[in-house]
Short mmCIF file of C-alpha atoms in Angstrom, two decimals:
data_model
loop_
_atom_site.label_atom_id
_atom_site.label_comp_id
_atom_site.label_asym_id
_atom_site.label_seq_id
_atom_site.Cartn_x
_atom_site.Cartn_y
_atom_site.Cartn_z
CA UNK E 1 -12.15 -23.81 34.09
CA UNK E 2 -10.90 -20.55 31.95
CA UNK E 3 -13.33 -19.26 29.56
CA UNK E 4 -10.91 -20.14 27.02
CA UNK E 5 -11.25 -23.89 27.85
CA UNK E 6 -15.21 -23.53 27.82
CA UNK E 7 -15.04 -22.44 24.54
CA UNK E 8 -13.22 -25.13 23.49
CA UNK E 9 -15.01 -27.67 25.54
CA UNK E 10 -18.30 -26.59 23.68
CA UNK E 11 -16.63 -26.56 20.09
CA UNK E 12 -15.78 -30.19 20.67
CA UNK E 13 -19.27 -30.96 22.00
CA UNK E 14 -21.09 -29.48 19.12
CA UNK E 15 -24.16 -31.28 18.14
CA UNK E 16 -24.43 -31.01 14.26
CA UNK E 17 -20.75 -33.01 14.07
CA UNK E 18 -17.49 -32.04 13.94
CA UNK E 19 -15.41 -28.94 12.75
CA UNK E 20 -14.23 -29.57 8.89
CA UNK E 21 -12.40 -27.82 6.29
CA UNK E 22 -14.47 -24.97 4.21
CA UNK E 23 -15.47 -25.81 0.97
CA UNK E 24 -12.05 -26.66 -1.81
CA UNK E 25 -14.17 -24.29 -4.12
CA UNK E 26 -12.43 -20.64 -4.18
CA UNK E 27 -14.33 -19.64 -6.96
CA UNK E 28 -16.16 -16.88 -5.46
CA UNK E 29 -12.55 -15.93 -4.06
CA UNK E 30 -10.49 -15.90 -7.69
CA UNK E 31 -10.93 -16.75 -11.12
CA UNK E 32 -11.88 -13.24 -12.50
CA UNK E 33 -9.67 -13.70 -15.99
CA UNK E 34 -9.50 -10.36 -16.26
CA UNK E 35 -6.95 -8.93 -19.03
CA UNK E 36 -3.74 -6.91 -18.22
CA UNK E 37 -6.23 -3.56 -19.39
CA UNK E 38 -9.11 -4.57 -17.34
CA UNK E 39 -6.97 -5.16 -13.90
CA UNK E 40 -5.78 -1.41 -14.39
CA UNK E 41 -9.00 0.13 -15.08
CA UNK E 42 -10.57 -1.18 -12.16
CA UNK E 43 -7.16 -0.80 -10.23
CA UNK E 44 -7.39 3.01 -11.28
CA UNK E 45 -11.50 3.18 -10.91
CA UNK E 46 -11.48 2.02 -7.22
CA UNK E 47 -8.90 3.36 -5.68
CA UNK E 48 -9.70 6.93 -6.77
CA UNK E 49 -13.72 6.68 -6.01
CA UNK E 50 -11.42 6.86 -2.22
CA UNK E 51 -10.04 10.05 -3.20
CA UNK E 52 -7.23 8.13 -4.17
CA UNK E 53 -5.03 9.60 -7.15
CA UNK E 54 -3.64 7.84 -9.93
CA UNK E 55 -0.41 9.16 -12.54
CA UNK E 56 0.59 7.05 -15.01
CA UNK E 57 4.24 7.37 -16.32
CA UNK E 58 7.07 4.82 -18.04
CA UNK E 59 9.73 3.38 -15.95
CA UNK E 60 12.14 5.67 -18.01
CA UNK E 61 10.54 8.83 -17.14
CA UNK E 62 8.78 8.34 -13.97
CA UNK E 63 11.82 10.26 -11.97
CA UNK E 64 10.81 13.47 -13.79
CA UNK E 65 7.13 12.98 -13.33
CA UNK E 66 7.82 12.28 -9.27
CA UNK E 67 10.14 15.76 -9.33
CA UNK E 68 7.26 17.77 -11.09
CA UNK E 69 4.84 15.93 -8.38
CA UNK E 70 6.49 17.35 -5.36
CA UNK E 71 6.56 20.78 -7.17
CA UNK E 72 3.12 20.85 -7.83
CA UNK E 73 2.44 19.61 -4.26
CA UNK E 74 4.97 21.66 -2.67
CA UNK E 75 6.76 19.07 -0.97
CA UNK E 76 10.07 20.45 0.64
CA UNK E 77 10.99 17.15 2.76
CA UNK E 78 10.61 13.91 1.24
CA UNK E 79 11.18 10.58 3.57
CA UNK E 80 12.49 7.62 1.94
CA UNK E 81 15.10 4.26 1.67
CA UNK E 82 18.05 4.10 0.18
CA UNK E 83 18.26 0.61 -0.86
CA UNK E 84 15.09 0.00 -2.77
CA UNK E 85 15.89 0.21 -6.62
CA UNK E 86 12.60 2.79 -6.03
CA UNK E 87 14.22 4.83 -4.04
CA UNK E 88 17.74 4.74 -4.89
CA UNK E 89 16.57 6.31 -8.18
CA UNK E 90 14.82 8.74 -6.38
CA UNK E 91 17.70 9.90 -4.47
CA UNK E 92 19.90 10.14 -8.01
CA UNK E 93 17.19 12.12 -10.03
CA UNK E 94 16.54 14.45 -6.86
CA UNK E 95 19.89 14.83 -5.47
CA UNK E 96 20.27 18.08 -7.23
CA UNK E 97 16.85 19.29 -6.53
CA UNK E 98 15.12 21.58 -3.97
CA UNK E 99 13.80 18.92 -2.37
CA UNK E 100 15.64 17.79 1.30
CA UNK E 101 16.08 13.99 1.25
CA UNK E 102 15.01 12.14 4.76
CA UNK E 103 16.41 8.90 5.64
CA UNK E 104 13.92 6.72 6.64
CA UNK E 105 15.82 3.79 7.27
CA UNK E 106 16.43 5.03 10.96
CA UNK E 107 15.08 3.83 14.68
CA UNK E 108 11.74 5.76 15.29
CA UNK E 109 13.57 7.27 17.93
CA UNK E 110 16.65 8.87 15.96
CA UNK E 111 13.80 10.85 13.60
CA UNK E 112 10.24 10.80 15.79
CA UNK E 113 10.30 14.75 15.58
CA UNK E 114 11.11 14.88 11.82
CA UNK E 115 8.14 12.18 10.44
CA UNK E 116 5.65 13.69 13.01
CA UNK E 117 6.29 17.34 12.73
CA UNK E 118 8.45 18.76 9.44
CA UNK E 119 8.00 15.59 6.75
CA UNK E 120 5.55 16.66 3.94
CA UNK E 121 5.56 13.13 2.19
CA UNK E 122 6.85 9.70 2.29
CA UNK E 123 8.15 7.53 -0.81
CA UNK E 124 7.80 3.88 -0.82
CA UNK E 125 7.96 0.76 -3.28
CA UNK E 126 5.03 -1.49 -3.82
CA UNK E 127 4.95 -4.91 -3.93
CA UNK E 128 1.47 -4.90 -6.50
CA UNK E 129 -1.84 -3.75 -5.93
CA UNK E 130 -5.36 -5.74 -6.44
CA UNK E 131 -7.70 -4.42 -9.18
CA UNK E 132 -10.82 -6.09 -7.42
CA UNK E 133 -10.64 -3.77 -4.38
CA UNK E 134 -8.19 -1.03 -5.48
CA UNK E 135 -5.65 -1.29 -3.56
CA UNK E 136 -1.68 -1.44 -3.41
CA UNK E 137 -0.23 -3.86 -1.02
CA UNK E 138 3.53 -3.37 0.75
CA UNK E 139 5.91 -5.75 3.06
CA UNK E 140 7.68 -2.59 4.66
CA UNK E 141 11.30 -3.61 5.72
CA UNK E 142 14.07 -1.65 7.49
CA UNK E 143 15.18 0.43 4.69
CA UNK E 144 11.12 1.38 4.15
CA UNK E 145 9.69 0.69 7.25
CA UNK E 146 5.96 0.99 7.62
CA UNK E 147 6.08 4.48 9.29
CA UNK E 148 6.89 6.78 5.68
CA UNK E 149 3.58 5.19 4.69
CA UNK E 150 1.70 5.75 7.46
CA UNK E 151 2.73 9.41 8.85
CA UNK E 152 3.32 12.11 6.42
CA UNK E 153 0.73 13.77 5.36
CA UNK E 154 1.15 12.80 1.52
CA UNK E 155 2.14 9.42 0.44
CA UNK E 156 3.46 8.90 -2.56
CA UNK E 157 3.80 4.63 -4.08
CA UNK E 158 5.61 3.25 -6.81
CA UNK E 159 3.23 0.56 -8.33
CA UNK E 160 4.32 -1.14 -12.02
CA UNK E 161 1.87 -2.03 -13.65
CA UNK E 162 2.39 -5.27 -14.47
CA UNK E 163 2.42 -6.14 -10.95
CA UNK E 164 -1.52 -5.96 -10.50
CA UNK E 165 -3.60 -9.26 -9.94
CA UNK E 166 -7.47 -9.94 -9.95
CA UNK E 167 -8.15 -10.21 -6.72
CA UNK E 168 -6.68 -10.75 -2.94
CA UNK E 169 -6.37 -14.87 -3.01
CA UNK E 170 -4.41 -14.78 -6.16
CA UNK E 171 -1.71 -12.15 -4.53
CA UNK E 172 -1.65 -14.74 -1.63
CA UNK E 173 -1.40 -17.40 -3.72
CA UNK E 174 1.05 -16.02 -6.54
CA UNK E 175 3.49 -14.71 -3.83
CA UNK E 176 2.96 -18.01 -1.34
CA UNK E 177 2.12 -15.87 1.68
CA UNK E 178 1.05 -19.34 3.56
CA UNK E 179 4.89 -20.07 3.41
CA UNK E 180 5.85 -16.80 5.12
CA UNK E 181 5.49 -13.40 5.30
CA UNK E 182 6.34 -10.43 6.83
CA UNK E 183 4.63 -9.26 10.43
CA UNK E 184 2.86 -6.62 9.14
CA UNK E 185 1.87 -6.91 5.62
CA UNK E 186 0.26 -3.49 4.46
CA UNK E 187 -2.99 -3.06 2.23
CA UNK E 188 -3.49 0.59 1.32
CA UNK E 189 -7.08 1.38 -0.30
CA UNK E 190 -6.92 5.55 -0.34
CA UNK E 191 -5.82 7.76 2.10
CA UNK E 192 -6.50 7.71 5.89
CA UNK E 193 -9.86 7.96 6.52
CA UNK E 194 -12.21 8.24 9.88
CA UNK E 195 -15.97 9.25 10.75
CA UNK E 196 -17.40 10.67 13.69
CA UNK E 197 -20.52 9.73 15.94
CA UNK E 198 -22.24 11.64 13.31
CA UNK E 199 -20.79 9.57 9.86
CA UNK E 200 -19.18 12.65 8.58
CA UNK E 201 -15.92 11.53 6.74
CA UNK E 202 -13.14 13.08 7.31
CA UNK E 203 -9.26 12.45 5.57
CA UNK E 204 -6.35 12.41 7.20
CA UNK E 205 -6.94 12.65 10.39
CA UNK E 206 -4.66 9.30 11.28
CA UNK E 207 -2.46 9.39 8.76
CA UNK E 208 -2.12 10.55 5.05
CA UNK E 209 -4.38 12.72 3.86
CA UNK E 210 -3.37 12.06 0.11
CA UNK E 211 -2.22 9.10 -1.32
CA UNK E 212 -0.53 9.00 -4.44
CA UNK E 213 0.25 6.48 -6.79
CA UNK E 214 2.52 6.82 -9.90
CA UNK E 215 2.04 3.91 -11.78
CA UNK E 216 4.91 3.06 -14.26
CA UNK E 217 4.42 1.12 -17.79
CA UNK E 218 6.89 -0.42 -19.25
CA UNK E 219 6.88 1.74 -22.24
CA UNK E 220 5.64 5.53 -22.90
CA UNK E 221 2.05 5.56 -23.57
CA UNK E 222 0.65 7.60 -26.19
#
């Protein structure tokens, strides 16, 4: 008998009764009623307590705010889509810029040297972000694959604000996850982050070292 059959065979056997379903009661998983205001402050709270960093901007002026980001940053080669509404405004506002463009929506083979070696950041879309744990979650696809989130040494996501929820569960539930999703479903909390033997921290060592999130209003705050 395989050890995966034992396990079974014991499961079935068990003592105290059969296997059920948890509890119906998510409470302690949802239900935080926080306001639009509250989801952000946490949102922005969180995520930078893990040397995460937060600009807000308006969805009519973020462009500029993203061009005088990769100034102050100096970031010479930015990887990104082209299809993305994100990113296709990118391209327009930029197009004109200092800034050399990098097609990301390319085999890993056709650009391996490029992300590894010579890309200073990657730009990417959001699909919300979670104000209970700070973070941003993505569904990378072939025009943003996973990779311009994941490799250069500065990330830099979209995230509207409107687009935040409470907590984990409801994202799951909003966005019916149980009915299909993607095969690798990304949740970013901060930048890359590893500790030695010794629990020194360190950033960046498997992946961004800075992660960036512009978050865009709907109107111009004052």
């Amino acid at each position: 008998m395989s050890a995966r059959d034992n396990i079974l065979k014991r499961l079935r056997e068990r003592t105290d009764g059969p296997l059920t379903a948890p509890d119906s009661d998510f409470a302690v998983v949802t239900g935080r009623g926080w306001s639009a205001q509250e989801r952000l402050e946490r949102f922005e709270r969180w995520i930078s307590s893990v040397h995460g960093e937060v600009i807000h901007t308006s969805r009519g002026n973020w462009t500029a705010d993203l061009a005088k980001l990769l100034k102050a940053k100096g970031v010479r080669r930015l990887a990104l889509g082209r299809e993305h509404p994100v990113a296709a405004e990118a391209r327009a506002a930029l197009a004109e810029g200092e800034v050399t463009l990098i097609d990301a929506d390319r085999d890993v083979e056709e650009w391996q040297q490029e992300q590894f070696a010579s890309t200073d950041a990657g730009l990417t879309s959001t699909r919300g972000g979670i104000a209970e744990t700070g973070s941003l979650w993505l569904w990378p696809t072939p025009d943003e694959p996973r990779l311009i989130s994941l490799v250069p040494p500065i990330h830099i996501a979209v995230l509207d604000a409107d687009t935040l929820e409470d907590t984990f569960f409801d994202v799951i539930e909003t966005h019916g996850w149980a009915g299909g999703m993607p095969t690798n479903a990304l949740l970013i909390s901060g930048p890359s982050k590893t500790a030695d033997i010794e629990q020194t921290l360190a950033y960046g060592v498997h992946g961004p070292r800075e992660l960036i999130v512009l978050v865009r209003h709907a109107e111009e705050r004052v």
